[in-house]
Amino acid sequence: MPLLSLTTTISHFPSLSFLPNTRLLPSPTPRLARLSLRAKIAESDDKGEPSDGVASSILWFKHDLRVDDHPGLIAAASNSQALIPLYVFDHRILSRFPDEMQEMVLFAVEDLRKSLKELGSDLMIRFGSAENVIQELVKEVKATNVYAEEEVDYDVRVIMDVVKETLETVYSEERSARLVLWQTPFYDITTLKDLPASHDDFQKLQFSITSPVPPPTLPSAKLELDWGPLPTFDVLKEFMNKNGCNQQKGWTLIKEKSAESILRRKLRKPDKSNRNDLSVRRTPRKPVEKSAFITQKGNIVGGGTNTVLNALAAYLRYLEGTARDDWQEVHEQVRNAETRDGASFTALFGPALCLGIISRRRVHYEAITYEKDRNAGFLSPFGYSAVTIGAAADAVCSMEWYWLLGLKSIASYNGMYSIQIWRWKGHLIQYTVSGHEGPAILLVHGFGAFLEHYRDNICGIAEGGNRVWALTILGFGKSEKPNTVYTEVMWADLLRDFIVEVVGEPVHLVGNSIGGYIVAIVACSWHALVKSIVLINSAGNVIPGYSFVPFTKDRQTSGASWLGARLLLFFLRLRLKDIMKDYYPTKPERVDDWLVNEMLRASYDPGVPVVLESIFSFNLSIPLNFLLEGIEEKVLIIQGMKDPISDSKSKLAMLKEHCAGVAIKELDAGHCPHDELPDDVNSMICEWVASVRSKLPAESLS
């Protein structure tokens, strides 16, 4: 299929994509609707003069809340005699953000309006569904083009699809209005066809990184319009609560407590010290003039573009020290957020990048400019001169790689299931869904795997009358691999949020290896989200007479784990096929070239060594018999009896003795029976789900 054009250089305006009139892949369900994108170049000259005489256009801001380095703003201004910038408070878009991010949106929109006024324009603010607001505005100003940034998030793409279809019914100047997509290209890459599957191959091509562009002079709207007031946070929350789309509103409370806090409460006797562990008590901060920490929690960078740029300057210059109060505040937050080398950048600036208050290539430009200033105009081939410079530059390069990878995954269709993108805490998570009706089942892979490891289970289980979701959790496959500390409880929080935000109903959870252990944590922590669990050669032990195990919170990595991760990565790349065949003793032929190559491909992704470091800090000390306590009758154990990394017979014997009520199925397979013997596992899961469903109360089935 045609792919999006990504062409742009500093001296040319960005390529623009027009949504076609037909979808490429009709979906069997509304939630599976896919966008078909066809690239067409709409070029304009560098003088900013209108090239096609368009009377008026609308620029729809979503996650691009800036005027600096905004190719869409430049293109819209160059091709329009009148331009109406628009921000829509659409509850479907904003509901994806926690309260702190919604606070940031208000500050960013306020600054955006101010910046647009300085350029001779204004920002129209509206509440409601984007398609309805845009339709009415197009009619009012007789706009022919609506400019919007390309997105990878599935939910936002669906909204854009609806906007596109709505525009087709509105005619101006004898043709329907068009949705014109734009991008901020980071690398000088012409088309997604040029994007290799492996990041290692991508680096060898040495694509240059484009430079940010300044804001243009904007044409005035020249229309008498109601631009709308900026809401307060209370007004915004009232709007969100009124338009909340989650039918089970109690689920929003579920997300307020992490798996770690819940497990700590269950593992320790309630006392005063433990209560202090569960809720961090912050000392009120002294107000700082020009502070970038503008939200109530005050632990992430926000505000307008200039405020974020000032905080970035302070971050990059962390080693220099400063007498400025606002920079000292940034440095203090860096120390608090530095859970491992460089992790503070994503923790502090990730939300601002997610909202587009600052662009990725602007961050890279500022980091490299500062690095050159420190080194007499040169860049060392041996790395950056400061951890903060490397953290900023590497983070945005990594973000761009996963954005391109996600865009290409969406455009590629293997004939079985389509890839969709969900954004979790700003990070891109790939998932798929199959099936039209029936119980909801969520498949969770093991360490080093990805959703495609269930290649012969997703559709097979769906054909049994189920709806099947499978996701690639953070740090694996083609999902993002940020610089953070990876833990089993962090992944449990991710699964919780995926169930609440994407699936939207209780699920039957299926997990293999470490995925099984994470599934057990979810079931232990949030009973309301889980109908049953299926553990396939799950990690974790059974400890008789279990009473107390200390739950370690400090997961900071060490020099030994840093070295161990890189040695392990080298060994795995060297021996991967042989290792995998040991995991498939009954059918080693299932370890085919595709499986090995996909694992090797993922091993070269940016961030992989950081993920591997987590192996040395996992806490699997909480036994399965504790995690499964009280839900044993909702547990199916599928065990490959030839598992090379565990004593299957002994483990099953312990489960039978100390987890009375669990159902157990044995298979003549290794560590990954779902992929080694997929038909057998599919039948077991379908039969299990049907049996659990028949025992559930009628109200839970509805």
JSON list of C-alpha atoms in Angstrom, two decimals, residues 196-339:
[
{"chain": "A", "resi": 196, "resn": "PRO", "atom": "CA", "xyz": [14.92, -0.84, 7.80]},
{"chain": "A", "resi": 197, "resn": "ALA", "atom": "CA", "xyz": [13.35, -3.30, 10.23]},
{"chain": "A", "resi": 198, "resn": "SER", "atom": "CA", "xyz": [16.46, -3.29, 12.43]},
{"chain": "A", "resi": 199, "resn": "HIS", "atom": "CA", "xyz": [17.74, -0.24, 14.27]},
{"chain": "A", "resi": 200, "resn": "ASP", "atom": "CA", "xyz": [21.26, -1.55, 13.67]},
{"chain": "A", "resi": 201, "resn": "ASP", "atom": "CA", "xyz": [20.69, -1.35, 9.91]},
{"chain": "A", "resi": 202, "resn": "PHE", "atom": "CA", "xyz": [19.00, 2.02, 10.35]},
{"chain": "A", "resi": 203, "resn": "GLN", "atom": "CA", "xyz": [22.08, 3.46, 12.06]},
{"chain": "A", "resi": 204, "resn": "LYS", "atom": "CA", "xyz": [24.30, 2.22, 9.24]},
{"chain": "A", "resi": 205, "resn": "LEU", "atom": "CA", "xyz": [22.36, 4.37, 6.77]},
{"chain": "A", "resi": 206, "resn": "GLN", "atom": "CA", "xyz": [23.37, 7.47, 8.78]},
{"chain": "A", "resi": 207, "resn": "PHE", "atom": "CA", "xyz": [20.31, 9.57, 8.04]},
{"chain": "A", "resi": 208, "resn": "SER", "atom": "CA", "xyz": [20.94, 13.19, 8.92]},
{"chain": "A", "resi": 209, "resn": "ILE", "atom": "CA", "xyz": [18.79, 14.84, 11.57]},
{"chain": "A", "resi": 210, "resn": "THR", "atom": "CA", "xyz": [16.80, 17.83, 10.36]},
{"chain": "A", "resi": 211, "resn": "SER", "atom": "CA", "xyz": [16.90, 21.20, 12.09]},
{"chain": "A", "resi": 212, "resn": "PRO", "atom": "CA", "xyz": [13.96, 22.92, 13.81]},
{"chain": "A", "resi": 213, "resn": "VAL", "atom": "CA", "xyz": [12.24, 25.81, 12.04]},
{"chain": "A", "resi": 214, "resn": "PRO", "atom": "CA", "xyz": [11.07, 29.15, 13.51]},
{"chain": "A", "resi": 215, "resn": "PRO", "atom": "CA", "xyz": [7.41, 30.15, 13.54]},
{"chain": "A", "resi": 216, "resn": "PRO", "atom": "CA", "xyz": [6.04, 31.96, 10.47]},
{"chain": "A", "resi": 217, "resn": "THR", "atom": "CA", "xyz": [4.16, 35.21, 10.17]},
{"chain": "A", "resi": 218, "resn": "LEU", "atom": "CA", "xyz": [0.50, 34.27, 10.16]},
{"chain": "A", "resi": 219, "resn": "PRO", "atom": "CA", "xyz": [-2.30, 35.64, 8.05]},
{"chain": "A", "resi": 220, "resn": "SER", "atom": "CA", "xyz": [-4.98, 37.23, 10.19]},
{"chain": "A", "resi": 221, "resn": "ALA", "atom": "CA", "xyz": [-8.34, 35.49, 10.31]},
{"chain": "A", "resi": 222, "resn": "LYS", "atom": "CA", "xyz": [-10.07, 38.65, 8.99]},
{"chain": "A", "resi": 223, "resn": "LEU", "atom": "CA", "xyz": [-13.32, 37.25, 10.34]},
{"chain": "A", "resi": 224, "resn": "GLU", "atom": "CA", "xyz": [-15.55, 38.21, 13.22]},
{"chain": "A", "resi": 225, "resn": "LEU", "atom": "CA", "xyz": [-15.33, 35.04, 15.33]},
{"chain": "A", "resi": 226, "resn": "ASP", "atom": "CA", "xyz": [-16.04, 33.96, 18.87]},
{"chain": "A", "resi": 227, "resn": "TRP", "atom": "CA", "xyz": [-12.62, 32.66, 19.91]},
{"chain": "A", "resi": 228, "resn": "GLY", "atom": "CA", "xyz": [-13.89, 31.19, 23.17]},
{"chain": "A", "resi": 229, "resn": "PRO", "atom": "CA", "xyz": [-12.59, 31.49, 26.75]},
{"chain": "A", "resi": 230, "resn": "LEU", "atom": "CA", "xyz": [-9.83, 29.41, 28.31]},
{"chain": "A", "resi": 231, "resn": "PRO", "atom": "CA", "xyz": [-11.38, 27.17, 30.99]},
{"chain": "A", "resi": 232, "resn": "THR", "atom": "CA", "xyz": [-10.18, 26.77, 34.53]},
{"chain": "A", "resi": 233, "resn": "PHE", "atom": "CA", "xyz": [-9.11, 23.37, 35.77]},
{"chain": "A", "resi": 234, "resn": "ASP", "atom": "CA", "xyz": [-12.36, 23.00, 37.72]},
{"chain": "A", "resi": 235, "resn": "VAL", "atom": "CA", "xyz": [-14.39, 23.73, 34.58]},
{"chain": "A", "resi": 236, "resn": "LEU", "atom": "CA", "xyz": [-12.33, 21.21, 32.64]},
{"chain": "A", "resi": 237, "resn": "LYS", "atom": "CA", "xyz": [-12.84, 18.50, 35.29]},
{"chain": "A", "resi": 238, "resn": "GLU", "atom": "CA", "xyz": [-16.57, 19.19, 35.36]},
{"chain": "A", "resi": 239, "resn": "PHE", "atom": "CA", "xyz": [-16.64, 18.77, 31.57]},
{"chain": "A", "resi": 240, "resn": "MET", "atom": "CA", "xyz": [-14.65, 15.54, 31.76]},
{"chain": "A", "resi": 241, "resn": "ASN", "atom": "CA", "xyz": [-16.84, 14.07, 34.50]},
{"chain": "A", "resi": 242, "resn": "LYS", "atom": "CA", "xyz": [-19.99, 14.97, 32.62]},
{"chain": "A", "resi": 243, "resn": "ASN", "atom": "CA", "xyz": [-18.76, 13.34, 29.42]},
{"chain": "A", "resi": 244, "resn": "GLY", "atom": "CA", "xyz": [-16.95, 10.36, 30.95]},
{"chain": "A", "resi": 245, "resn": "CYS", "atom": "CA", "xyz": [-17.26, 7.42, 28.56]},
{"chain": "A", "resi": 246, "resn": "ASN", "atom": "CA", "xyz": [-16.19, 4.63, 30.93]},
{"chain": "A", "resi": 247, "resn": "GLN", "atom": "CA", "xyz": [-19.34, 2.82, 31.99]},
{"chain": "A", "resi": 248, "resn": "GLN", "atom": "CA", "xyz": [-17.63, 1.41, 35.06]},
{"chain": "A", "resi": 249, "resn": "LYS", "atom": "CA", "xyz": [-16.63, 4.70, 36.68]},
{"chain": "A", "resi": 250, "resn": "GLY", "atom": "CA", "xyz": [-15.32, 2.87, 39.74]},
{"chain": "A", "resi": 251, "resn": "TRP", "atom": "CA", "xyz": [-12.45, 1.67, 37.60]},
{"chain": "A", "resi": 252, "resn": "THR", "atom": "CA", "xyz": [-10.90, 5.11, 37.66]},
{"chain": "A", "resi": 253, "resn": "LEU", "atom": "CA", "xyz": [-10.30, 4.56, 41.38]},
{"chain": "A", "resi": 254, "resn": "ILE", "atom": "CA", "xyz": [-8.52, 1.30, 40.61]},
{"chain": "A", "resi": 255, "resn": "LYS", "atom": "CA", "xyz": [-5.81, 3.20, 38.76]},
{"chain": "A", "resi": 256, "resn": "GLU", "atom": "CA", "xyz": [-5.06, 5.38, 41.77]},
{"chain": "A", "resi": 257, "resn": "LYS", "atom": "CA", "xyz": [-3.15, 2.64, 43.60]},
{"chain": "A", "resi": 258, "resn": "SER", "atom": "CA", "xyz": [-0.15, 0.88, 42.13]},
{"chain": "A", "resi": 259, "resn": "ALA", "atom": "CA", "xyz": [0.52, -2.83, 42.36]},
{"chain": "A", "resi": 260, "resn": "GLU", "atom": "CA", "xyz": [3.51, -2.03, 44.53]},
{"chain": "A", "resi": 261, "resn": "SER", "atom": "CA", "xyz": [1.45, -0.14, 47.12]},
{"chain": "A", "resi": 262, "resn": "ILE", "atom": "CA", "xyz": [-1.22, -2.86, 47.19]},
{"chain": "A", "resi": 263, "resn": "LEU", "atom": "CA", "xyz": [1.33, -5.64, 47.63]},
{"chain": "A", "resi": 264, "resn": "ARG", "atom": "CA", "xyz": [3.12, -3.71, 50.35]},
{"chain": "A", "resi": 265, "resn": "ARG", "atom": "CA", "xyz": [-0.15, -3.35, 52.23]},
{"chain": "A", "resi": 266, "resn": "LYS", "atom": "CA", "xyz": [-0.88, -7.05, 51.91]},
{"chain": "A", "resi": 267, "resn": "LEU", "atom": "CA", "xyz": [2.64, -8.17, 52.75]},
{"chain": "A", "resi": 268, "resn": "ARG", "atom": "CA", "xyz": [3.11, -6.11, 55.89]},
{"chain": "A", "resi": 269, "resn": "LYS", "atom": "CA", "xyz": [1.11, -5.70, 59.04]},
{"chain": "A", "resi": 270, "resn": "PRO", "atom": "CA", "xyz": [-0.56, -2.29, 59.03]},
{"chain": "A", "resi": 271, "resn": "ASP", "atom": "CA", "xyz": [1.32, 0.11, 61.21]},
{"chain": "A", "resi": 272, "resn": "LYS", "atom": "CA", "xyz": [2.30, 3.73, 61.22]},
{"chain": "A", "resi": 273, "resn": "SER", "atom": "CA", "xyz": [5.55, 3.27, 59.33]},
{"chain": "A", "resi": 274, "resn": "ASN", "atom": "CA", "xyz": [3.90, 1.25, 56.59]},
{"chain": "A", "resi": 275, "resn": "ARG", "atom": "CA", "xyz": [1.23, 3.86, 56.05]},
{"chain": "A", "resi": 276, "resn": "ASN", "atom": "CA", "xyz": [4.01, 6.35, 55.47]},
{"chain": "A", "resi": 277, "resn": "ASP", "atom": "CA", "xyz": [5.44, 4.02, 52.82]},
{"chain": "A", "resi": 278, "resn": "LEU", "atom": "CA", "xyz": [2.14, 3.91, 50.93]},
{"chain": "A", "resi": 279, "resn": "SER", "atom": "CA", "xyz": [1.64, 7.63, 50.55]},
{"chain": "A", "resi": 280, "resn": "VAL", "atom": "CA", "xyz": [4.53, 9.95, 49.88]},
{"chain": "A", "resi": 281, "resn": "ARG", "atom": "CA", "xyz": [4.20, 13.01, 52.06]},
{"chain": "A", "resi": 282, "resn": "ARG", "atom": "CA", "xyz": [5.69, 16.02, 50.33]},
{"chain": "A", "resi": 283, "resn": "THR", "atom": "CA", "xyz": [6.99, 19.04, 52.15]},
{"chain": "A", "resi": 284, "resn": "PRO", "atom": "CA", "xyz": [5.37, 22.15, 50.68]},
{"chain": "A", "resi": 285, "resn": "ARG", "atom": "CA", "xyz": [7.80, 23.68, 48.21]},
{"chain": "A", "resi": 286, "resn": "LYS", "atom": "CA", "xyz": [8.87, 27.28, 48.34]},
{"chain": "A", "resi": 287, "resn": "PRO", "atom": "CA", "xyz": [7.35, 29.11, 45.36]},
{"chain": "A", "resi": 288, "resn": "VAL", "atom": "CA", "xyz": [9.97, 29.69, 42.67]},
{"chain": "A", "resi": 289, "resn": "GLU", "atom": "CA", "xyz": [9.66, 32.51, 40.16]},
{"chain": "A", "resi": 290, "resn": "LYS", "atom": "CA", "xyz": [9.49, 31.22, 36.56]},
{"chain": "A", "resi": 291, "resn": "SER", "atom": "CA", "xyz": [9.11, 27.65, 37.83]},
{"chain": "A", "resi": 292, "resn": "ALA", "atom": "CA", "xyz": [8.62, 24.96, 35.18]},
{"chain": "A", "resi": 293, "resn": "PHE", "atom": "CA", "xyz": [6.90, 22.66, 37.67]},
{"chain": "A", "resi": 294, "resn": "ILE", "atom": "CA", "xyz": [3.46, 24.17, 37.38]},
{"chain": "A", "resi": 295, "resn": "THR", "atom": "CA", "xyz": [1.16, 21.26, 38.26]},
{"chain": "A", "resi": 296, "resn": "GLN", "atom": "CA", "xyz": [-0.15, 20.50, 41.74]},
{"chain": "A", "resi": 297, "resn": "LYS", "atom": "CA", "xyz": [2.17, 17.50, 42.13]},
{"chain": "A", "resi": 298, "resn": "GLY", "atom": "CA", "xyz": [5.05, 19.57, 40.83]},
{"chain": "A", "resi": 299, "resn": "ASN", "atom": "CA", "xyz": [7.31, 16.77, 39.61]},
{"chain": "A", "resi": 300, "resn": "ILE", "atom": "CA", "xyz": [7.23, 17.16, 35.80]},
{"chain": "A", "resi": 301, "resn": "VAL", "atom": "CA", "xyz": [8.20, 20.02, 33.51]},
{"chain": "A", "resi": 302, "resn": "GLY", "atom": "CA", "xyz": [5.28, 21.93, 32.04]},
{"chain": "A", "resi": 303, "resn": "GLY", "atom": "CA", "xyz": [4.05, 25.35, 30.97]},
{"chain": "A", "resi": 304, "resn": "GLY", "atom": "CA", "xyz": [4.62, 26.98, 27.60]},
{"chain": "A", "resi": 305, "resn": "THR", "atom": "CA", "xyz": [7.37, 26.32, 25.07]},
{"chain": "A", "resi": 306, "resn": "ASN", "atom": "CA", "xyz": [9.75, 28.97, 26.42]},
{"chain": "A", "resi": 307, "resn": "THR", "atom": "CA", "xyz": [9.30, 27.69, 29.96]},
{"chain": "A", "resi": 308, "resn": "VAL", "atom": "CA", "xyz": [10.11, 24.15, 28.88]},
{"chain": "A", "resi": 309, "resn": "LEU", "atom": "CA", "xyz": [13.10, 25.36, 26.83]},
{"chain": "A", "resi": 310, "resn": "ASN", "atom": "CA", "xyz": [14.41, 27.20, 29.89]},
{"chain": "A", "resi": 311, "resn": "ALA", "atom": "CA", "xyz": [14.06, 24.04, 31.97]},
{"chain": "A", "resi": 312, "resn": "LEU", "atom": "CA", "xyz": [15.84, 22.08, 29.23]},
{"chain": "A", "resi": 313, "resn": "ALA", "atom": "CA", "xyz": [18.72, 24.55, 29.30]},
{"chain": "A", "resi": 314, "resn": "ALA", "atom": "CA", "xyz": [18.97, 24.06, 33.06]},
{"chain": "A", "resi": 315, "resn": "TYR", "atom": "CA", "xyz": [18.82, 20.27, 32.65]},
{"chain": "A", "resi": 316, "resn": "LEU", "atom": "CA", "xyz": [21.60, 20.18, 30.07]},
{"chain": "A", "resi": 317, "resn": "ARG", "atom": "CA", "xyz": [23.79, 22.38, 32.30]},
{"chain": "A", "resi": 318, "resn": "TYR", "atom": "CA", "xyz": [23.28, 20.30, 35.42]},
{"chain": "A", "resi": 319, "resn": "LEU", "atom": "CA", "xyz": [27.03, 19.84, 35.97]},
{"chain": "A", "resi": 320, "resn": "GLU", "atom": "CA", "xyz": [27.73, 23.56, 35.82]},
{"chain": "A", "resi": 321, "resn": "GLY", "atom": "CA", "xyz": [25.74, 24.57, 38.86]},
{"chain": "A", "resi": 322, "resn": "THR", "atom": "CA", "xyz": [23.80, 27.81, 39.04]},
{"chain": "A", "resi": 323, "resn": "ALA", "atom": "CA", "xyz": [22.66, 30.61, 41.32]},
{"chain": "A", "resi": 324, "resn": "ARG", "atom": "CA", "xyz": [19.28, 30.89, 39.59]},
{"chain": "A", "resi": 325, "resn": "ASP", "atom": "CA", "xyz": [16.39, 29.63, 41.70]},
{"chain": "A", "resi": 326, "resn": "ASP", "atom": "CA", "xyz": [14.47, 28.22, 38.73]},
{"chain": "A", "resi": 327, "resn": "TRP", "atom": "CA", "xyz": [17.52, 26.28, 37.51]},
{"chain": "A", "resi": 328, "resn": "GLN", "atom": "CA", "xyz": [18.31, 25.04, 41.01]},
{"chain": "A", "resi": 329, "resn": "GLU", "atom": "CA", "xyz": [14.76, 23.71, 41.19]},
{"chain": "A", "resi": 330, "resn": "VAL", "atom": "CA", "xyz": [15.32, 21.77, 37.95]},
{"chain": "A", "resi": 331, "resn": "HIS", "atom": "CA", "xyz": [18.58, 20.35, 39.29]},
{"chain": "A", "resi": 332, "resn": "GLU", "atom": "CA", "xyz": [16.86, 19.21, 42.48]},
{"chain": "A", "resi": 333, "resn": "GLN", "atom": "CA", "xyz": [14.18, 17.45, 40.44]},
{"chain": "A", "resi": 334, "resn": "VAL", "atom": "CA", "xyz": [16.90, 15.79, 38.33]},
{"chain": "A", "resi": 335, "resn": "ARG", "atom": "CA", "xyz": [18.39, 14.25, 41.46]},
{"chain": "A", "resi": 336, "resn": "ASN", "atom": "CA", "xyz": [14.96, 13.01, 42.57]},
{"chain": "A", "resi": 337, "resn": "ALA", "atom": "CA", "xyz": [14.13, 11.49, 39.18]},
{"chain": "A", "resi": 338, "resn": "GLU", "atom": "CA", "xyz": [17.51, 9.90, 38.39]},
{"chain": "A", "resi": 339, "resn": "THR", "atom": "CA", "xyz": [16.58, 6.31, 39.26]}
]
